[in-house]
PDB file of C-alpha atoms in Angstrom:
ATOM      1  CA  GLU A  86      86.792  85.223  99.437  1.00 50.00           C
ATOM      2  CA  ILE A  87      90.096  84.905 100.687  1.00 50.00           C
ATOM      3  CA  THR A  88      91.344  82.141 103.395  1.00 53.00           C
ATOM      4  CA  TRP A  89      94.607  81.956 105.228  1.00 53.00           C
ATOM      5  CA  VAL A  90      96.045  80.498 108.167  1.00 54.00           C
ATOM      6  CA  THR A  91      97.601  82.805 110.671  1.00 52.00           C
ATOM      7  CA  GLY A  92      99.252  79.937 112.921  1.00 54.00           C
ATOM      8  CA  VAL A  93      96.592  79.974 115.558  1.00 50.00           C
ATOM      9  CA  GLN A  94      93.418  80.158 113.598  1.00 52.00           C
ATOM     10  CA  THR A  95      91.774  80.021 109.984  1.00 49.00           C
ATOM     11  CA  CYS A  96      90.317  83.472 109.032  1.00 54.00           C
ATOM     12  CA  ALA A  97      88.336  84.402 106.077  1.00 51.00           C
ATOM     13  CA  LEU A  98      87.781  87.860 104.479  1.00 50.00           C
ATOM     14  CA  PRO A  99      85.735  88.900 101.312  1.00 53.00           C
ATOM     15  CA  ILE A 100      88.108  90.646  98.896  1.00 53.00           C
ATOM     16  CA  SER A 101      86.562  91.932  95.761  1.00 59.00           C
ATOM     17  CA  ASN A 102      89.499  93.984  94.585  1.00 73.00           C
ATOM     18  CA  PRO A 103      91.775  91.627  92.345  1.00 76.00           C
ATOM     19  CA  ARG A 104      94.612  93.998  93.550  1.00 74.00           C
ATOM     20  CA  GLY A 105      93.600  93.357  97.211  1.00 83.00           C
ATOM     21  CA  ARG A 106      93.360  89.619  96.475  1.00 88.00           C
ATOM     22  CA  ARG A 107      97.004  89.562  95.362  1.00 87.00           C
ATOM     23  CA  GLU A 108      98.110  91.636  98.228  1.00 88.00           C
ATOM     24  CA  GLN A 109      96.553  89.290 100.637  1.00 91.00           C
ATOM     25  CA  ASP A 110      98.085  86.302  98.642  1.00 91.00           C
ATOM     26  CA  PHE A 111     101.377  88.011  99.221  1.00 91.00           C
ATOM     27  CA  GLU A 112     101.058  88.309 103.031  1.00 91.00           C
ATOM     28  CA  ASN A 113      99.861  84.776 103.090  1.00 92.00           C
ATOM     29  CA  TYR A 114     102.775  83.309 101.435  1.00 92.00           C
ATOM     30  CA  LEU A 115     104.937  85.707 103.730  1.00 90.00           C
ATOM     31  CA  SER A 116     103.366  84.425 106.603  1.00 90.00           C
ATOM     32  CA  ILE A 117     103.956  80.832 106.125  1.00 92.00           C
ATOM     33  CA  LYS A 118     107.401  81.472 104.388  1.00 89.00           C
ATOM     34  CA  ASP A 119     106.573  80.494 101.023  1.00 92.00           C
ATOM     35  CA  TYR A 120     109.118  82.727  99.876  1.00 92.00           C
ATOM     36  CA  SER A 121     109.119  81.353  96.288  1.00 91.00           C
ATOM     37  CA  ASN A 122     105.535  82.210  95.305  1.00 93.00           C
ATOM     38  CA  ALA A 123     106.018  85.630  97.410  1.00 94.00           C
ATOM     39  CA  ILE A 124     108.928  87.007  95.533  1.00 95.00           C
ATOM     40  CA  LEU A 125     107.455  86.192  92.234  1.00 94.00           C
ATOM     41  CA  LEU A 126     104.198  87.682  93.126  1.00 93.00           C
ATOM     42  CA  ALA A 127     105.953  90.877  94.367  1.00 93.00           C
ATOM     43  CA  LEU A 128     107.700  91.044  91.145  1.00 93.00           C
ATOM     44  CA  SER A 129     104.558  90.630  88.962  1.00 92.00           C
ATOM     45  CA  MET A 130     102.978  93.328  90.976  1.00 92.00           C
ATOM     46  CA  ASP A 131     105.933  95.477  90.743  1.00 92.00           C
ATOM     47  CA  GLN A 132     106.083  96.311  94.230  1.00 92.00           C
ATOM     48  CA  PRO A 133     109.622  96.769  95.698  1.00 94.00           C
ATOM     49  CA  ARG A 134     108.457  97.923  99.134  1.00 94.00           C
ATOM     50  CA  ARG A 135     106.902  94.472  99.875  1.00 94.00           C
ATOM     51  CA  LEU A 136     109.945  92.719  98.268  1.00 95.00           C
ATOM     52  CA  LEU A 137     112.129  94.877 100.599  1.00 96.00           C
ATOM     53  CA  LYS A 138     110.175  93.712 103.529  1.00 94.00           C
ATOM     54  CA  LEU A 139     110.612  90.336 102.458  1.00 95.00           C
ATOM     55  CA  PHE A 140     114.289  90.388 102.238  1.00 95.00           C
ATOM     56  CA  THR A 141     114.491  92.127 105.526  1.00 94.00           C
ATOM     57  CA  GLU A 142     112.630  89.584 107.325  1.00 92.00           C
ATOM     58  CA  VAL A 143     114.590  87.019 105.878  1.00 91.00           C
ATOM     59  CA  ARG A 144     118.007  88.697 106.685  1.00 89.00           C
ATOM     60  CA  LEU A 145     116.907  89.348 110.306  1.00 87.00           C
ATOM     61  CA  SER A 146     115.994  85.655 110.783  1.00 83.00           C
ATOM     62  CA  ALA A 147     119.178  84.115 109.014  1.00 71.00           C
ATOM     63  CA  SER A 148     120.644  82.772 112.161  1.00 62.00           C
ATOM     64  CA  ASP A 149     119.020  79.263 111.160  1.00 58.00           C
ATOM     65  CA  GLU A 150     120.693  79.003 107.812  1.00 62.00           C
ATOM     66  CA  ARG A 151     124.059  80.439 108.165  1.00 70.00           C
ATOM     67  CA  GLU A 152     125.146  78.866 104.824  1.00 81.00           C
ATOM     68  CA  ALA A 153     122.540  80.692 102.770  1.00 88.00           C
ATOM     69  CA  LEU A 154     123.410  83.507 100.720  1.00 90.00           C
ATOM     70  CA  THR A 155     120.187  85.451 101.696  1.00 90.00           C
ATOM     71  CA  GLY A 156     119.438  84.167 105.010  1.00 88.00           C
ATOM     72  CA  SER A 157     117.344  81.428 103.447  1.00 90.00           C
ATOM     73  CA  LEU A 158     118.004  78.527 101.462  1.00 90.00           C
ATOM     74  CA  SER A 159     114.789  78.709  99.756  1.00 91.00           C
ATOM     75  CA  VAL A 160     115.319  82.222  98.820  1.00 93.00           C
ATOM     76  CA  ASP A 161     118.682  81.335  97.422  1.00 94.00           C
ATOM     77  CA  ALA A 162     116.734  78.800  94.931  1.00 94.00           C
ATOM     78  CA  VAL A 163     114.195  81.273  93.886  1.00 94.00           C
ATOM     79  CA  LEU A 164     117.110  83.657  92.744  1.00 95.00           C
ATOM     80  CA  ARG A 165     118.779  80.905  91.266  1.00 95.00           C
ATOM     81  CA  THR A 166     115.897  80.277  88.948  1.00 94.00           C
ATOM     82  CA  LEU A 167     114.703  83.596  88.197  1.00 94.00           C
ATOM     83  CA  ALA A 168     113.901  84.566  84.603  1.00 93.00           C
ATOM     84  CA  GLY A 169     115.965  87.265  82.780  1.00 92.00           C
ATOM     85  CA  ALA A 170     113.073  89.682  82.934  1.00 92.00           C
ATOM     86  CA  ASP A 171     112.647  89.148  86.725  1.00 94.00           C
ATOM     87  CA  LEU A 172     116.241  89.316  87.404  1.00 94.00           C
ATOM     88  CA  ARG A 173     116.563  92.617  85.799  1.00 92.00           C
ATOM     89  CA  GLN A 174     113.594  93.891  87.793  1.00 93.00           C
ATOM     90  CA  LEU A 175     115.232  92.783  90.900  1.00 95.00           C
ATOM     91  CA  LEU A 176     118.563  94.267  89.987  1.00 93.00           C
ATOM     92  CA  SER A 177     116.603  97.655  89.308  1.00 91.00           C
ATOM     93  CA  TYR A 178     115.232  97.532  92.940  1.00 94.00           C
ATOM     94  CA  VAL A 179     118.437  96.614  94.307  1.00 93.00           C
ATOM     95  CA  LYS A 180     119.663  99.872  92.750  1.00 91.00           C
ATOM     96  CA  ASP A 181     117.144 101.930  94.439  1.00 91.00           C
ATOM     97  CA  TRP A 182     117.571 100.260  97.833  1.00 93.00           C
ATOM     98  CA  ASN A 183     121.298 100.591  97.707  1.00 89.00           C
ATOM     99  CA  THR A 184     121.104 104.657  97.247  1.00 89.00           C
ATOM    100  CA  VAL A 185     119.445 104.696 100.886  1.00 89.00           C
ATOM    101  CA  ALA A 186     121.650 104.042 104.105  1.00 85.00           C
ATOM    102  CA  ARG A 187     118.569 102.521 105.854  1.00 90.00           C
ATOM    103  CA  THR A 188     118.013  99.933 103.197  1.00 92.00           C
ATOM    104  CA  ALA A 189     121.672  99.557 101.888  1.00 90.00           C
ATOM    105  CA  GLU A 190     122.548  96.643 103.920  1.00 89.00           C
ATOM    106  CA  VAL A 191     119.724  94.545 102.453  1.00 93.00           C
ATOM    107  CA  ALA A 192     120.507  95.718  99.159  1.00 92.00           C
ATOM    108  CA  GLN A 193     124.244  94.637  99.302  1.00 90.00           C
ATOM    109  CA  GLY A 194     123.057  91.220 100.525  1.00 91.00           C
ATOM    110  CA  VAL A 195     120.607  90.795  97.619  1.00 94.00           C
ATOM    111  CA  LEU A 196     123.212  91.754  95.375  1.00 92.00           C
ATOM    112  CA  HIS A 197     125.994  89.616  96.903  1.00 91.00           C
ATOM    113  CA  ALA A 198     123.889  86.772  96.374  1.00 94.00           C
ATOM    114  CA  ILE A 199     122.954  87.354  92.681  1.00 94.00           C
ATOM    115  CA  LEU A 200     126.790  87.641  92.107  1.00 92.00           C
ATOM    116  CA  ARG A 201     127.477  84.592  93.709  1.00 94.00           C
ATOM    117  CA  ILE A 202     124.648  82.609  92.089  1.00 95.00           C
ATOM    118  CA  HIS A 203     124.840  84.119  88.598  1.00 94.00           C
ATOM    119  CA  SER A 204     127.694  84.875  86.286  1.00 92.00           C
ATOM    120  CA  ALA A 205     128.658  88.049  85.231  1.00 89.00           C
ATOM    121  CA  GLU A 206     127.580  87.236  81.814  1.00 91.00           C
ATOM    122  CA  THR A 207     124.172  86.110  82.907  1.00 92.00           C
ATOM    123  CA  VAL A 208     123.465  89.409  84.888  1.00 90.00           C
ATOM    124  CA  LEU A 209     124.779  91.462  81.956  1.00 88.00           C
ATOM    125  CA  ALA A 210     122.752  89.658  79.615  1.00 90.00           C
ATOM    126  CA  ALA A 211     119.636  90.095  81.894  1.00 89.00           C
ATOM    127  CA  LEU A 212     120.080  93.870  81.998  1.00 86.00           C
ATOM    128  CA  ASP A 213     120.972  94.416  78.528  1.00 83.00           C
ATOM    129  CA  ALA A 214     117.796  92.317  77.328  1.00 74.00           C
ATOM    130  CA  LYS A 215     114.742  94.334  76.189  1.00 62.00           C
ATOM    131  CA  THR A 216     111.303  94.040  77.949  1.00 54.00           C
ATOM    132  CA  GLU A 217     108.763  93.359  75.563  1.00 50.00           C
ATOM    133  CA  ALA A 218     105.584  92.424  77.507  1.00 47.00           C
ATOM    134  CA  PRO A 219     104.127  95.383  79.313  1.00 46.00           C
ATOM    135  CA  VAL A 220     103.395  94.956  82.888  1.00 45.00           C
ATOM    136  CA  GLU A 221     100.619  96.157  84.989  1.00 47.00           C
ATOM    137  CA  GLU A 222     101.238  99.498  86.675  1.00 47.00           C
ATOM    138  CA  SER A 223     102.590  99.571  90.135  1.00 48.00           C
ATOM    139  CA  GLU A 224     100.677 100.253  93.230  1.00 47.00           C
ATOM    140  CA  ASP A 225     103.681 102.158  94.440  1.00 50.00           C
ATOM    141  CA  GLU A 226     103.496 104.411  91.794  1.00 46.00           C
ATOM    142  CA  MET A 227      99.742 105.045  91.873  1.00 43.00           C
ATOM    143  CA  ASP A 228      98.024 107.829  93.230  1.00 43.00           C
ATOM    144  CA  GLU A 229      95.455 106.433  95.434  1.00 40.00           C
ATOM    145  CA  ASP A 230      93.212 109.228  95.025  1.00 40.00           C
ATOM    146  CA  GLU A 231      93.285 109.264  91.298  1.00 39.00           C
ATOM    147  CA  PRO A 232      90.640 107.225  89.432  1.00 38.00           C
ATOM    148  CA  GLU A 233      91.429 104.297  87.598  1.00 40.00           C
ATOM    149  CA  ARG A 234      92.600 105.361  83.945  1.00 40.00           C
ATOM    150  CA  LYS A 235      91.066 103.006  81.278  1.00 43.00           C
ATOM    151  CA  ASN A 236      92.399 102.154  77.906  1.00 44.00           C
ATOM    152  CA  LYS A 237      90.510 102.147  74.479  1.00 43.00           C
ATOM    153  CA  LYS A 238      88.831  98.862  75.243  1.00 44.00           C
ATOM    154  CA  GLY A 239      87.982  99.744  78.594  1.00 46.00           C
ATOM    155  CA  GLY A 240      90.214  97.862  80.729  1.00 44.00           C
ATOM    156  CA  LYS A 241      92.786  99.081  83.132  1.00 43.00           C
ATOM    157  CA  ALA A 242      95.588 101.024  81.661  1.00 44.00           C
ATOM    158  CA  ARG A 243      98.877  99.820  81.565  1.00 40.00           C
ATOM    159  CA  LYS A 244     102.054 101.550  81.727  1.00 45.00           C
ATOM    160  CA  ALA A 245     105.171 101.221  79.408  1.00 46.00           C
ATOM    161  CA  PRO A 246     107.758  98.529  80.595  1.00 48.00           C
ATOM    162  CA  ARG A 247     110.062  99.357  83.127  1.00 58.00           C
ATOM    163  CA  GLU A 248     113.354 100.277  81.205  1.00 62.00           C
ATOM    164  CA  VAL A 249     116.444  98.989  82.964  1.00 64.00           C
ATOM    165  CA  ARG A 250     119.751  99.528  81.230  1.00 65.00           C
ATOM    166  CA  ALA A 251     123.106  97.774  82.458  1.00 67.00           C
ATOM    167  CA  ALA A 252     124.732 101.125  82.422  1.00 68.00           C
ATOM    168  CA  ASP A 253     122.429 102.893  84.492  1.00 76.00           C
ATOM    169  CA  VAL A 254     122.366 100.166  87.252  1.00 76.00           C
ATOM    170  CA  LEU A 255     126.035  99.773  87.417  1.00 73.00           C
ATOM    171  CA  GLY A 256     126.444 103.315  87.254  1.00 73.00           C
ATOM    172  CA  ALA A 257     124.341 103.695  90.233  1.00 73.00           C
ATOM    173  CA  LEU A 258     125.459 100.777  92.210  1.00 76.00           C
ATOM    174  CA  VAL A 259     129.328 101.362  91.983  1.00 70.00           C
ATOM    175  CA  PRO A 260     129.456 104.670  93.673  1.00 67.00           C
ATOM    176  CA  TYR A 261     127.016 104.232  96.319  1.00 67.00           C
ATOM    177  CA  THR A 262     128.788 100.826  97.148  1.00 70.00           C
ATOM    178  CA  GLU A 263     131.870 102.409  97.343  1.00 71.00           C
ATOM    179  CA  ARG A 264     130.289 105.054  99.846  1.00 72.00           C
ATOM    180  CA  HIS A 265     128.911 101.914 102.252  1.00 58.00           C
ATOM    181  CA  LEU A 266     132.379 100.369 101.954  1.00 63.00           C
ATOM    182  CA  ASN A 267     134.511 103.505 102.916  1.00 63.00           C
ATOM    183  CA  ARG A 268     131.887 104.281 105.598  1.00 65.00           C
ATOM    184  CA  ALA A 269     132.154 100.748 107.062  1.00 61.00           C
ATOM    185  CA  ASP A 270     136.124 101.012 106.739  1.00 61.00           C
ATOM    186  CA  LYS A 271     135.894 104.091 108.598  1.00 61.00           C
ATOM    187  CA  MET A 272     133.837 102.880 111.464  1.00 63.00           C
ATOM    188  CA  VAL A 273     136.305  99.756 111.833  1.00 68.00           C
ATOM    189  CA  ARG A 274     139.241 102.228 111.869  1.00 65.00           C
ATOM    190  CA  GLU A 275     137.675 104.265 114.704  1.00 65.00           C
ATOM    191  CA  SER A 276     136.703 101.109 116.701  1.00 73.00           C
ATOM    192  CA  PHE A 277     140.230 100.351 116.709  1.00 66.00           C
ATOM    193  CA  ILE A 278     141.249 103.839 117.939  1.00 73.00           C
ATOM    194  CA  VAL A 279     138.470 103.525 120.596  1.00 71.00           C
ATOM    195  CA  GLU A 280     139.918 100.159 121.762  1.00 71.00           C
ATOM    196  CA  HIS A 281     143.354 101.584 121.590  1.00 57.00           C
ATOM    197  CA  LEU A 282     142.517 104.549 124.134  1.00 66.00           C
ATOM    198  CA  LEU A 283     140.714 102.188 126.288  1.00 70.00           C
ATOM    199  CA  GLY A 284     143.444  99.903 126.527  1.00 70.00           C
ATOM    200  CA  MET A 285     145.508 103.045 127.635  1.00 64.00           C
ATOM    201  CA  MET A 286     143.355 104.028 130.040  1.00 67.00           C
ATOM    202  CA  ASP A 287     143.219 100.753 131.943  1.00 66.00           C
ATOM    203  CA  SER A 288     147.306 100.709 131.779  1.00 63.00           C
ATOM    204  CA  PHE A 289     147.079 104.233 133.445  1.00 58.00           C
ATOM    205  CA  GLU A 290     144.977 102.820 136.085  1.00 61.00           C
ATOM    206  CA  ASP A 291     147.229  99.911 136.775  1.00 58.00           C
ATOM    207  CA  GLU A 292     149.930 102.308 137.621  1.00 58.00           C
TER     208      GLU A 292
END
């Protein structure tokens, strides 16, 4: 049974599925803004969509902590203490988010925070390190209609470690980041043109 506080009342819900319990734990951490446990849990479950949701919510509520790189000082603190394997995994998520215009802004924000918090040497060392321990299969990548696969000992099958290489991450981040910057620069230049045209129209009206 999982118990959590909604802010109005305490609710309890029996959850027999271990994965369901961990998902509920994540939602509970998110609701009480326990970003440290929420981020580490999302990374351990290999669920980039949930982590994207967290960073998006933090970014939207960033007005209270303007000095924070991510929008939250507590999230900054989590990024600062990430182990190499977790940092590598997060960067692989950022790489994927950065390829989509809808999520690129969040990706750029997280990337900026990582590069401000960690040195280039630390980031490259994390990317070049090899993953030794296997991780549980990501729910994002599982087919819900597919029966759970079993290993030889009868337990849940585990997928091979997520392979992340520095060349792959940087090779994907650089061109898409340049594309986003060019698009932003174009929008700024177009806004100046619109402002100039509006100024000319005002001058004609004055005459």
